[in-house]
Short mmCIF file of C-alpha atoms in Angstrom, two decimals:
data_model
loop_
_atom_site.label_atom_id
_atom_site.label_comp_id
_atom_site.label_asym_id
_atom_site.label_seq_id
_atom_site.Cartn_x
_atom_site.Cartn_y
_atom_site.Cartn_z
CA UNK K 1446 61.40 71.95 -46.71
CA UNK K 1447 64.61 71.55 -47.11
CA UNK K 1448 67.57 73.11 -49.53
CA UNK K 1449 66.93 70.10 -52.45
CA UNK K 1450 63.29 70.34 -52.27
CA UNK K 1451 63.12 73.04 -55.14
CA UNK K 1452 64.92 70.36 -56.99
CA UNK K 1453 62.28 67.75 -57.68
CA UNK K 1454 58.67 67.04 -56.44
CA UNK K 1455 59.01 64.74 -53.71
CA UNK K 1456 56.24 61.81 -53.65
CA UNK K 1457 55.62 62.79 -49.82
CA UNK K 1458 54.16 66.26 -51.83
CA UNK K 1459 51.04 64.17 -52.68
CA UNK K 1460 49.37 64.06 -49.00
CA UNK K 1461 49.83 66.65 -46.35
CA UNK K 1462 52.34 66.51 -43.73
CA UNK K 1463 49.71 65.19 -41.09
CA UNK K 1464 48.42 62.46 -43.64
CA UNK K 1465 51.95 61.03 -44.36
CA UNK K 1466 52.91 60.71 -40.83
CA UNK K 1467 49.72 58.86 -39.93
CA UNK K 1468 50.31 56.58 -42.89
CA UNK K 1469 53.91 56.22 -41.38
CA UNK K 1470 52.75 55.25 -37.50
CA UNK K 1471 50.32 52.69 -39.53
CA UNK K 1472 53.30 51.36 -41.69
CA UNK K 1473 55.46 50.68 -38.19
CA UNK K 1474 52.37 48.48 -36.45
CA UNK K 1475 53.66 45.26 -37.97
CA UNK K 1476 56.73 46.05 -36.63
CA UNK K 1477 56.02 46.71 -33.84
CA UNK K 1478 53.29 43.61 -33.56
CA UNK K 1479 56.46 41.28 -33.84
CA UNK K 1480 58.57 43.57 -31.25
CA UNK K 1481 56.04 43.31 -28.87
CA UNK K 1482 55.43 39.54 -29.67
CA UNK K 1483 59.19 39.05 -29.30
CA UNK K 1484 59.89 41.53 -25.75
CA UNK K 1485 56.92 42.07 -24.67
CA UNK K 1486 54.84 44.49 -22.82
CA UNK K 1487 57.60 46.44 -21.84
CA UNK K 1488 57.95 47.68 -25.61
CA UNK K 1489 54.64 49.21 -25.34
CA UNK K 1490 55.72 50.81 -22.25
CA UNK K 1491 58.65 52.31 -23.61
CA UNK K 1492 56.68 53.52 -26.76
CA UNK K 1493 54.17 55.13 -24.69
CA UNK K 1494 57.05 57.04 -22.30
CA UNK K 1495 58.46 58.55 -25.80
CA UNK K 1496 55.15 59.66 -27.25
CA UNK K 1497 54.39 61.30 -23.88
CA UNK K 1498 57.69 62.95 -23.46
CA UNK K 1499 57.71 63.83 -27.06
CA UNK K 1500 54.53 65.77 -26.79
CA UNK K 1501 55.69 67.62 -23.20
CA UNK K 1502 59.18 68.59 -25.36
CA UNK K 1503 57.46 69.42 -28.44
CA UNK K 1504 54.68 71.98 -26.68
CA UNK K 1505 57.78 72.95 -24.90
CA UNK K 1506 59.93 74.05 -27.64
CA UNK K 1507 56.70 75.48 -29.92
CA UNK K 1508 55.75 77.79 -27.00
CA UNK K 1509 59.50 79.13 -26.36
CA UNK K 1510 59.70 79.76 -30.55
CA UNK K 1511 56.33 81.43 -29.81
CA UNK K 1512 54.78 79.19 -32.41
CA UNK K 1513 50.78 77.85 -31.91
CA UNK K 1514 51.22 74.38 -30.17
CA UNK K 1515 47.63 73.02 -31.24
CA UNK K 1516 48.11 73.29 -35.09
CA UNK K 1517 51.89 72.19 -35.09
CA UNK K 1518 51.15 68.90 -32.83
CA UNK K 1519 48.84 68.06 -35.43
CA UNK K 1520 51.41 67.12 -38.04
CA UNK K 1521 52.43 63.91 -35.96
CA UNK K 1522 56.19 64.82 -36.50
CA UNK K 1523 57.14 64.66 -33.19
CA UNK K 1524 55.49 61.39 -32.53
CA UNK K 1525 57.47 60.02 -35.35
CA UNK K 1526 60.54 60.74 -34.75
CA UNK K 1527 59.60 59.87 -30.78
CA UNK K 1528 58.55 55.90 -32.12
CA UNK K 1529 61.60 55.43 -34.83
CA UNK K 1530 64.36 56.71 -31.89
CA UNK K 1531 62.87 54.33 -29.57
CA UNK K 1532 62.20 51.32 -31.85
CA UNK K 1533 65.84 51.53 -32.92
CA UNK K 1534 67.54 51.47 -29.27
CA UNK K 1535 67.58 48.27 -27.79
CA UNK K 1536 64.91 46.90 -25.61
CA UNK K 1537 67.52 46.97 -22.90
CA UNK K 1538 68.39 50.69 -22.98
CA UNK K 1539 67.48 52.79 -20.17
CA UNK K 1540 64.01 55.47 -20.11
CA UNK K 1541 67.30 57.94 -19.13
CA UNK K 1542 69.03 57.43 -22.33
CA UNK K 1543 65.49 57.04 -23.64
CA UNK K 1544 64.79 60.48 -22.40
CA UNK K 1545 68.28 61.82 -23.63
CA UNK K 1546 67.82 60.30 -27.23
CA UNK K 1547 64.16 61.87 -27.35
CA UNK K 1548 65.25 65.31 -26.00
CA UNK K 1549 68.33 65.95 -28.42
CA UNK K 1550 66.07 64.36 -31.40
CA UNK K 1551 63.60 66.66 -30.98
CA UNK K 1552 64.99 69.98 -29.47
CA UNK K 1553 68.41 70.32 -31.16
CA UNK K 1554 67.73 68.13 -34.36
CA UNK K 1555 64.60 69.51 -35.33
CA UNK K 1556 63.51 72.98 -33.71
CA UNK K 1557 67.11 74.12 -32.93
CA UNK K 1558 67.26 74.30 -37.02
CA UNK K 1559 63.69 76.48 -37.49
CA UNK K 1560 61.47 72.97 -37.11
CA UNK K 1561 59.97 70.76 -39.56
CA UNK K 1562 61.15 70.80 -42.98
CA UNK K 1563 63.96 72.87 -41.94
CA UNK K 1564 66.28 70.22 -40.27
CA UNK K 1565 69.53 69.14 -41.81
CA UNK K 1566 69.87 65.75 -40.24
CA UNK K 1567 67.39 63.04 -39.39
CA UNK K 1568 66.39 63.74 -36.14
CA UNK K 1569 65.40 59.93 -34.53
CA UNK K 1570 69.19 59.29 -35.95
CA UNK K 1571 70.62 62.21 -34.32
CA UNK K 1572 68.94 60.63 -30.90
CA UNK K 1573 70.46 57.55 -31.66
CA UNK K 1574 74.05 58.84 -31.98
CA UNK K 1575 73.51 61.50 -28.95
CA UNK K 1576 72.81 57.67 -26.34
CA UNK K 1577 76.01 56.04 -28.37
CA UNK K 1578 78.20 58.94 -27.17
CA UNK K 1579 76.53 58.90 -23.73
CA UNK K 1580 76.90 55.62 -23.43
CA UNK K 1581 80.19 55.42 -25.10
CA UNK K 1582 79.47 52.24 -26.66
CA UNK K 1583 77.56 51.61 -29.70
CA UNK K 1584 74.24 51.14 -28.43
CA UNK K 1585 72.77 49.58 -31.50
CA UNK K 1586 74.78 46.66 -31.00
CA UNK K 1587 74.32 45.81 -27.34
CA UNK K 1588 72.41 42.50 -26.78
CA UNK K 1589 68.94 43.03 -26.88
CA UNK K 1590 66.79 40.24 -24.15
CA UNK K 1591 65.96 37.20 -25.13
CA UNK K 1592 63.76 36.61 -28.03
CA UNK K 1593 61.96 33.37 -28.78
CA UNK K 1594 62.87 31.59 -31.93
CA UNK K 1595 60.01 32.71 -34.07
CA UNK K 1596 60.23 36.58 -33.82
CA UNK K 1597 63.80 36.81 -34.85
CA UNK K 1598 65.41 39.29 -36.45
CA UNK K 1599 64.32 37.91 -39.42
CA UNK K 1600 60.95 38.30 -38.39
CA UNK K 1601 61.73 42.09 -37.78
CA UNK K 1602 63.19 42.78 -40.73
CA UNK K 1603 59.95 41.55 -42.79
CA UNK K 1604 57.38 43.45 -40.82
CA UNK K 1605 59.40 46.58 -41.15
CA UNK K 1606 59.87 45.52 -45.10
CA UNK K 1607 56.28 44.84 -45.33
CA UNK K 1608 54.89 48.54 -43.82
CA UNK K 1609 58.30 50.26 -46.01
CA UNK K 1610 56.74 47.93 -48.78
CA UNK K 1611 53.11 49.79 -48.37
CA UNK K 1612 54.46 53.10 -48.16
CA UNK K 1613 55.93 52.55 -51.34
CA UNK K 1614 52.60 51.68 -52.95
CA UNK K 1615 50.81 54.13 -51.65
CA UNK K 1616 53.55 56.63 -52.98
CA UNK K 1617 54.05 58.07 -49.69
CA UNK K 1618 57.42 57.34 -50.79
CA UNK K 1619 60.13 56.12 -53.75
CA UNK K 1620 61.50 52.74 -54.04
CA UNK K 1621 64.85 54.42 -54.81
CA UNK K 1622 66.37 54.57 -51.28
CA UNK K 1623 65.58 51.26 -49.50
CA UNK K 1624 66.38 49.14 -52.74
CA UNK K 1625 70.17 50.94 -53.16
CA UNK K 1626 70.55 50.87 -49.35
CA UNK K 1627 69.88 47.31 -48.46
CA UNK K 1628 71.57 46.04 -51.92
CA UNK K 1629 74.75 48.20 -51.24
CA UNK K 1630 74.92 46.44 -47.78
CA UNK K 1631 74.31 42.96 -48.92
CA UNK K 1632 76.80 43.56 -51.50
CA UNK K 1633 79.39 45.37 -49.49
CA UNK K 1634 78.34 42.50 -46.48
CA UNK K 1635 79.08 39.97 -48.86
CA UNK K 1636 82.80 41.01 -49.90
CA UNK K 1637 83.37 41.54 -46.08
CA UNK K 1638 81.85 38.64 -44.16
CA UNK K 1639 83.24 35.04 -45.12
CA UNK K 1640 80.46 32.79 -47.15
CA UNK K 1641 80.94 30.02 -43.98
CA UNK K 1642 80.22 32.94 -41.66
CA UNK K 1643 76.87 32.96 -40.80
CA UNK K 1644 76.22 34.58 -37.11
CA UNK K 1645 75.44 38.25 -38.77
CA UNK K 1646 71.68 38.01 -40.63
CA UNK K 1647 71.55 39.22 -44.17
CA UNK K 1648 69.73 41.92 -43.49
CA UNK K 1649 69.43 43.41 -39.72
CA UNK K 1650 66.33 44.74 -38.87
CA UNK K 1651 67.96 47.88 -37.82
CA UNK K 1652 68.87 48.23 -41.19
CA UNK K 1653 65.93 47.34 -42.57
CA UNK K 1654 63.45 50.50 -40.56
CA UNK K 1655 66.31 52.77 -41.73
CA UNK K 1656 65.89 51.74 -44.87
CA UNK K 1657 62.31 52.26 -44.94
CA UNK K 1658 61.39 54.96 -42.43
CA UNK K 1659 64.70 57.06 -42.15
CA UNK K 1660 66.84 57.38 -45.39
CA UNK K 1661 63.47 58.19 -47.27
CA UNK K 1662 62.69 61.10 -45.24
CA UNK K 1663 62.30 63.72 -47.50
CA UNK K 1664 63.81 66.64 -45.61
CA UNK K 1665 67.33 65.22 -45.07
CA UNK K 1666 67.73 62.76 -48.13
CA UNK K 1667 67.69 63.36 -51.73
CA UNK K 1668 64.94 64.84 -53.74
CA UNK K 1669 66.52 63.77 -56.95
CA UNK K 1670 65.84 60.08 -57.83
CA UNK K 1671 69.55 59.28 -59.31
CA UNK K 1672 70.45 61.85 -55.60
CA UNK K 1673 68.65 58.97 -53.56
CA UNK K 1674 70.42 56.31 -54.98
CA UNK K 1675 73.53 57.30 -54.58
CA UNK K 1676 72.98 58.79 -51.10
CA UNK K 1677 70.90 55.71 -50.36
CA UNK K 1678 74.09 53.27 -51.76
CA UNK K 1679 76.70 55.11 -50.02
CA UNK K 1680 74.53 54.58 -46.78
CA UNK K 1681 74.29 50.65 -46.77
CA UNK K 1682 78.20 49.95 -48.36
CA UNK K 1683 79.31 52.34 -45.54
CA UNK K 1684 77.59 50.87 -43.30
CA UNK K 1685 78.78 47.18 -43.71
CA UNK K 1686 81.98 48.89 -43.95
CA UNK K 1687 82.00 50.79 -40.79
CA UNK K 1688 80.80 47.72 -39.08
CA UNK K 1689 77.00 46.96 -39.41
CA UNK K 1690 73.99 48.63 -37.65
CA UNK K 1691 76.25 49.82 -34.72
CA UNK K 1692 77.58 52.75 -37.10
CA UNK K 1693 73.76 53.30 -38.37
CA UNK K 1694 73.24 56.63 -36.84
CA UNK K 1695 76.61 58.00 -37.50
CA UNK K 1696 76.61 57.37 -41.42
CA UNK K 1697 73.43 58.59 -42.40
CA UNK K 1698 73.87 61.57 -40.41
CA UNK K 1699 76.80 61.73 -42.62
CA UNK K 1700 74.57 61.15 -45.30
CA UNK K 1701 72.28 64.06 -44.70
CA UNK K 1702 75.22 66.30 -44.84
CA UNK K 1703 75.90 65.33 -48.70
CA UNK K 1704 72.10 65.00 -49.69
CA UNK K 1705 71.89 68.82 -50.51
CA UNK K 1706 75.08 68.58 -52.40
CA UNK K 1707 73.92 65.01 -54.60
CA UNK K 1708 70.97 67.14 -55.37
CA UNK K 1709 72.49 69.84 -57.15
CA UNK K 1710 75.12 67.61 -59.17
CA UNK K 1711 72.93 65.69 -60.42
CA UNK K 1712 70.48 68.71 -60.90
CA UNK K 1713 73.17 70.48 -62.97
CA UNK K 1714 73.68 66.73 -64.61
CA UNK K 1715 70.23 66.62 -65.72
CA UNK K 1716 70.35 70.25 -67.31
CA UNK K 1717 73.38 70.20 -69.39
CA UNK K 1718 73.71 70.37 -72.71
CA UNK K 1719 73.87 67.34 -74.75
CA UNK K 1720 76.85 68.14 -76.56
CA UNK K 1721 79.06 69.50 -73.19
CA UNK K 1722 82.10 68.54 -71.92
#
């Protein structure tokens, strides 16, 4: 795990590694229901292109690190990561920066640092800003295709909310992060964006997954619950700050750097004495 998790029991601790990610690929079906409904097959096509390439890389890498392939597939890690890098690009993105997103995600973000549990930075994110610098544009923010009316973003968002929502209940994870990260960016969103403008949704559906599926991973955020607030908060205000979704990747890579850091102030926080100063 990573340098906080001595800190505090994470709620991910519960379940095995394998049991949380399969809970996590079942959480992202209604998400992917309405991505599908709104695209269409093609999203399938993409998401089945990742998880193949994901498992090619991720034998790859185990067998170079001389590490047993059949036991560490197993965990579902790879396919994760895999499914939340390609969910986030846009529809219109090419299987080339596809390919490139995967590739960095899993090789340099998360065996390049010893492999699971010992990554610094979220590794789907890391993809994400790897195909922005390739593409030297902020892909998150290119058009997607057309969408009919009814799976809008809006749409998005809730089905994302709605598997984040049963993750929650099932204590696979803590409501800390995706409450302070989507109320930091409606708030910071709100003293940005002009009350008559209305051609930026509340909440993106971008923002939303990350909210969800990416700041509450618990290798690279906070183990501390006032640590995943804060790291969570800082997330969504800089994010509206730095310009919406488009920044995503960029900021909570950011993010991940500081987590280890939150985790001991507010570690040392919790242990001082009462009368200190």
């Amino acid at each position: 795990m990573s340098a906080g998790a001595s800190i505090e029991a994470k709620p991910v601790l519960r379940h095995t590694v394998s049991s949380v990610m399969g809970l996590v690929l079942l959480a992202l079906l209604p998400g992917i229901a309405i991505q599908c409904a709104a695209y269409g097959v093609g999203v399938l096509a993409r998401l089945g292109f990742a998880i193949v390439l994901a498992l090619l890389l991720e034998v790859i890498a185990l067998r170079l690190r001389g590490r047993p392939a059949r036991r560490l597939l197993s965990d579902l890690s790879a396919l994760v990561a895999a499914i939340l890098l390609t969910l986030m690009l846009p529809s219109t993105s090419s299987f080339l920066a596809l390919s490139l997103g995967i590739a960095v995600a899993l090789l340099l973000g998360k065996h390049l640092f010893g492999g699971l549990g010992e990554n610094v930075f979220n590794p789907a994110m890391l993809g994400c800003a790897a195909v922005t610098l390739w593409h030297s544009s902020p892909v998150l923010a290119l058009p997607a295709q057309a969408a009919p009316a009814w799976a809008s973003t809006n749409w998005m968002a809730a089905a994302f909310a709605l598997g984040g929502i049963v993750l929650v209940a099932r204590r696979v994870i803590s409501w800390h992060a995706p409450i302070a990260m989507l109320t930091a960016f409606v708030i910071a969103q709100a003293a940005i964006v002009p009350g008559d403008d209305v051609s930026a949704p509340l909440l993106p559906w971008q923002l939303v997954l990350a909210a969800f599926f990416i700041v509450t991973d618990p290798v690279t955020g906070c183990a501390t619950a006032r640590g995943r607030l804060v790291f969570a908060s800082l997330a969504g205000a800089t994010t509206a700050v730095a310009g919406g979704v488009a920044a995503l990747p960029f900021v909570v890579l950011a993010a991940n750097g500081f987590a280890p850091w939150l985790d001991a102030l507010f570690a040392r926080t919790r242990t001082r004495p009462a009368d200190a100063r």
